[in-house]
Amino acid sequence: VLAHAHGLKGVCGSVSVVHMQHLCGEIEASVKDLDWTTAEDQLSKLLVEFEKVKSFAPTIEYKNDYQSRALN
């Protein structure tokens, strides 16, 4: 859980989803303190925030260079 919270915190920071980044940091700190109740509460908040972000994020189709060259 700790590694996933830490990794997601970094990803959120990279794409400037600050509130989600903060919640991941809260989860990370709670897990380090073995405070599973707080970690679970913060996870619930994170999931709500994720749904908000998903509603604003456009659908992006990504093709890497290999796929692009193979299609042309």
PDB file of C-alpha atoms in Angstrom:
ATOM      1  CA  VAL A   1       0.000   0.000   0.000  1.00  0.00           C
ATOM      2  CA  LEU A   2       2.816   2.347   0.901  1.00  0.00           C
ATOM      3  CA  ALA A   3       4.585   1.937  -2.434  1.00  0.00           C
ATOM      4  CA  HIS A   4       1.363   2.407  -4.404  1.00  0.00           C
ATOM      5  CA  ALA A   5       0.410   5.525  -2.451  1.00  0.00           C
ATOM      6  CA  HIS A   6       3.886   6.945  -2.972  1.00  0.00           C
ATOM      7  CA  GLY A   7       3.906   6.171  -6.685  1.00  0.00           C
ATOM      8  CA  LEU A   8       0.451   7.608  -7.248  1.00  0.00           C
ATOM      9  CA  LYS A   9       1.458  10.722  -5.308  1.00  0.00           C
ATOM     10  CA  GLY A  10       4.298  11.251  -7.774  1.00  0.00           C
ATOM     11  CA  VAL A  11       2.076  10.727 -10.801  1.00  0.00           C
ATOM     12  CA  CYS A  12      -0.507  13.163  -9.436  1.00  0.00           C
ATOM     13  CA  GLY A  13       2.221  15.737  -8.902  1.00  0.00           C
ATOM     14  CA  SER A  14       3.482  15.252 -12.438  1.00  0.00           C
ATOM     15  CA  VAL A  15       0.082  16.053 -13.900  1.00  0.00           C
ATOM     16  CA  SER A  16      -0.748  18.778 -11.334  1.00  0.00           C
ATOM     17  CA  VAL A  17      -3.631  17.000  -9.640  1.00  0.00           C
ATOM     18  CA  VAL A  18      -2.705  18.639  -6.358  1.00  0.00           C
ATOM     19  CA  HIS A  19      -5.620  17.541  -4.182  1.00  0.00           C
ATOM     20  CA  MET A  20      -5.160  13.911  -5.168  1.00  0.00           C
ATOM     21  CA  GLN A  21      -1.422  14.278  -4.556  1.00  0.00           C
ATOM     22  CA  HIS A  22      -2.142  15.586  -1.058  1.00  0.00           C
ATOM     23  CA  LEU A  23      -4.533  12.725  -0.309  1.00  0.00           C
ATOM     24  CA  CYS A  24      -1.927  10.199  -1.465  1.00  0.00           C
ATOM     25  CA  GLY A  25       0.548  11.811   0.905  1.00  0.00           C
ATOM     26  CA  GLU A  26      -1.991  11.494   3.719  1.00  0.00           C
ATOM     27  CA  ILE A  27      -2.498   7.811   2.896  1.00  0.00           C
ATOM     28  CA  GLU A  28       1.263   7.302   2.783  1.00  0.00           C
ATOM     29  CA  ALA A  29       1.724   8.937   6.200  1.00  0.00           C
ATOM     30  CA  SER A  30      -1.162   6.976   7.718  1.00  0.00           C
ATOM     31  CA  VAL A  31       0.224   3.666   6.478  1.00  0.00           C
ATOM     32  CA  LYS A  32       3.667   4.506   7.871  1.00  0.00           C
ATOM     33  CA  ASP A  33       1.958   5.122  11.245  1.00  0.00           C
ATOM     34  CA  LEU A  34      -0.083   1.909  10.865  1.00  0.00           C
ATOM     35  CA  ASP A  35      -3.216   4.068  11.141  1.00  0.00           C
ATOM     36  CA  TRP A  36      -5.421   2.002   8.867  1.00  0.00           C
ATOM     37  CA  THR A  37      -8.638   3.827   9.794  1.00  0.00           C
ATOM     38  CA  THR A  38      -7.280   7.158   8.575  1.00  0.00           C
ATOM     39  CA  ALA A  39      -5.735   5.503   5.517  1.00  0.00           C
ATOM     40  CA  GLU A  40      -9.113   4.018   4.624  1.00  0.00           C
ATOM     41  CA  ASP A  41     -10.863   7.378   5.130  1.00  0.00           C
ATOM     42  CA  GLN A  42      -8.322   9.123   2.908  1.00  0.00           C
ATOM     43  CA  LEU A  43      -8.660   6.385   0.277  1.00  0.00           C
ATOM     44  CA  SER A  44     -12.417   7.008   0.173  1.00  0.00           C
ATOM     45  CA  LYS A  45     -11.749  10.711  -0.371  1.00  0.00           C
ATOM     46  CA  LEU A  46      -9.159   9.878  -3.040  1.00  0.00           C
ATOM     47  CA  LEU A  47     -11.656   7.756  -4.955  1.00  0.00           C
ATOM     48  CA  VAL A  48     -14.217  10.598  -4.905  1.00  0.00           C
ATOM     49  CA  GLU A  49     -11.574  13.039  -6.120  1.00  0.00           C
ATOM     50  CA  PHE A  50     -10.514  10.613  -8.858  1.00  0.00           C
ATOM     51  CA  GLU A  51     -14.077  10.510 -10.169  1.00  0.00           C
ATOM     52  CA  LYS A  52     -14.104  14.324 -10.294  1.00  0.00           C
ATOM     53  CA  VAL A  53     -10.820  14.384 -12.212  1.00  0.00           C
ATOM     54  CA  LYS A  54     -12.039  11.709 -14.636  1.00  0.00           C
ATOM     55  CA  SER A  55     -15.089  13.784 -15.453  1.00  0.00           C
ATOM     56  CA  PHE A  56     -12.877  16.697 -16.539  1.00  0.00           C
ATOM     57  CA  ALA A  57     -10.091  14.764 -18.252  1.00  0.00           C
ATOM     58  CA  PRO A  58     -10.526  14.324 -22.002  1.00  0.00           C
ATOM     59  CA  THR A  59     -10.166  10.915 -23.549  1.00  0.00           C
ATOM     60  CA  ILE A  60      -6.743  10.772 -25.137  1.00  0.00           C
ATOM     61  CA  GLU A  61      -5.689   8.218 -27.683  1.00  0.00           C
ATOM     62  CA  TYR A  62      -1.942   7.667 -27.528  1.00  0.00           C
ATOM     63  CA  LYS A  63       0.179   5.834 -30.022  1.00  0.00           C
ATOM     64  CA  ASN A  64       3.861   5.316 -29.405  1.00  0.00           C
ATOM     65  CA  ASP A  65       6.393   5.752 -32.212  1.00  0.00           C
ATOM     66  CA  TYR A  66       6.468   2.053 -33.002  1.00  0.00           C
ATOM     67  CA  GLN A  67       2.702   1.910 -33.481  1.00  0.00           C
ATOM     68  CA  SER A  68       2.718   5.061 -35.585  1.00  0.00           C
ATOM     69  CA  ARG A  69       5.422   3.720 -37.927  1.00  0.00           C
ATOM     70  CA  ALA A  70       3.702   0.349 -38.243  1.00  0.00           C
ATOM     71  CA  LEU A  71       0.450   2.040 -39.265  1.00  0.00           C
ATOM     72  CA  ASN A  72       2.057   4.189 -41.963  1.00  0.00           C
TER      73      ASN A  72
END
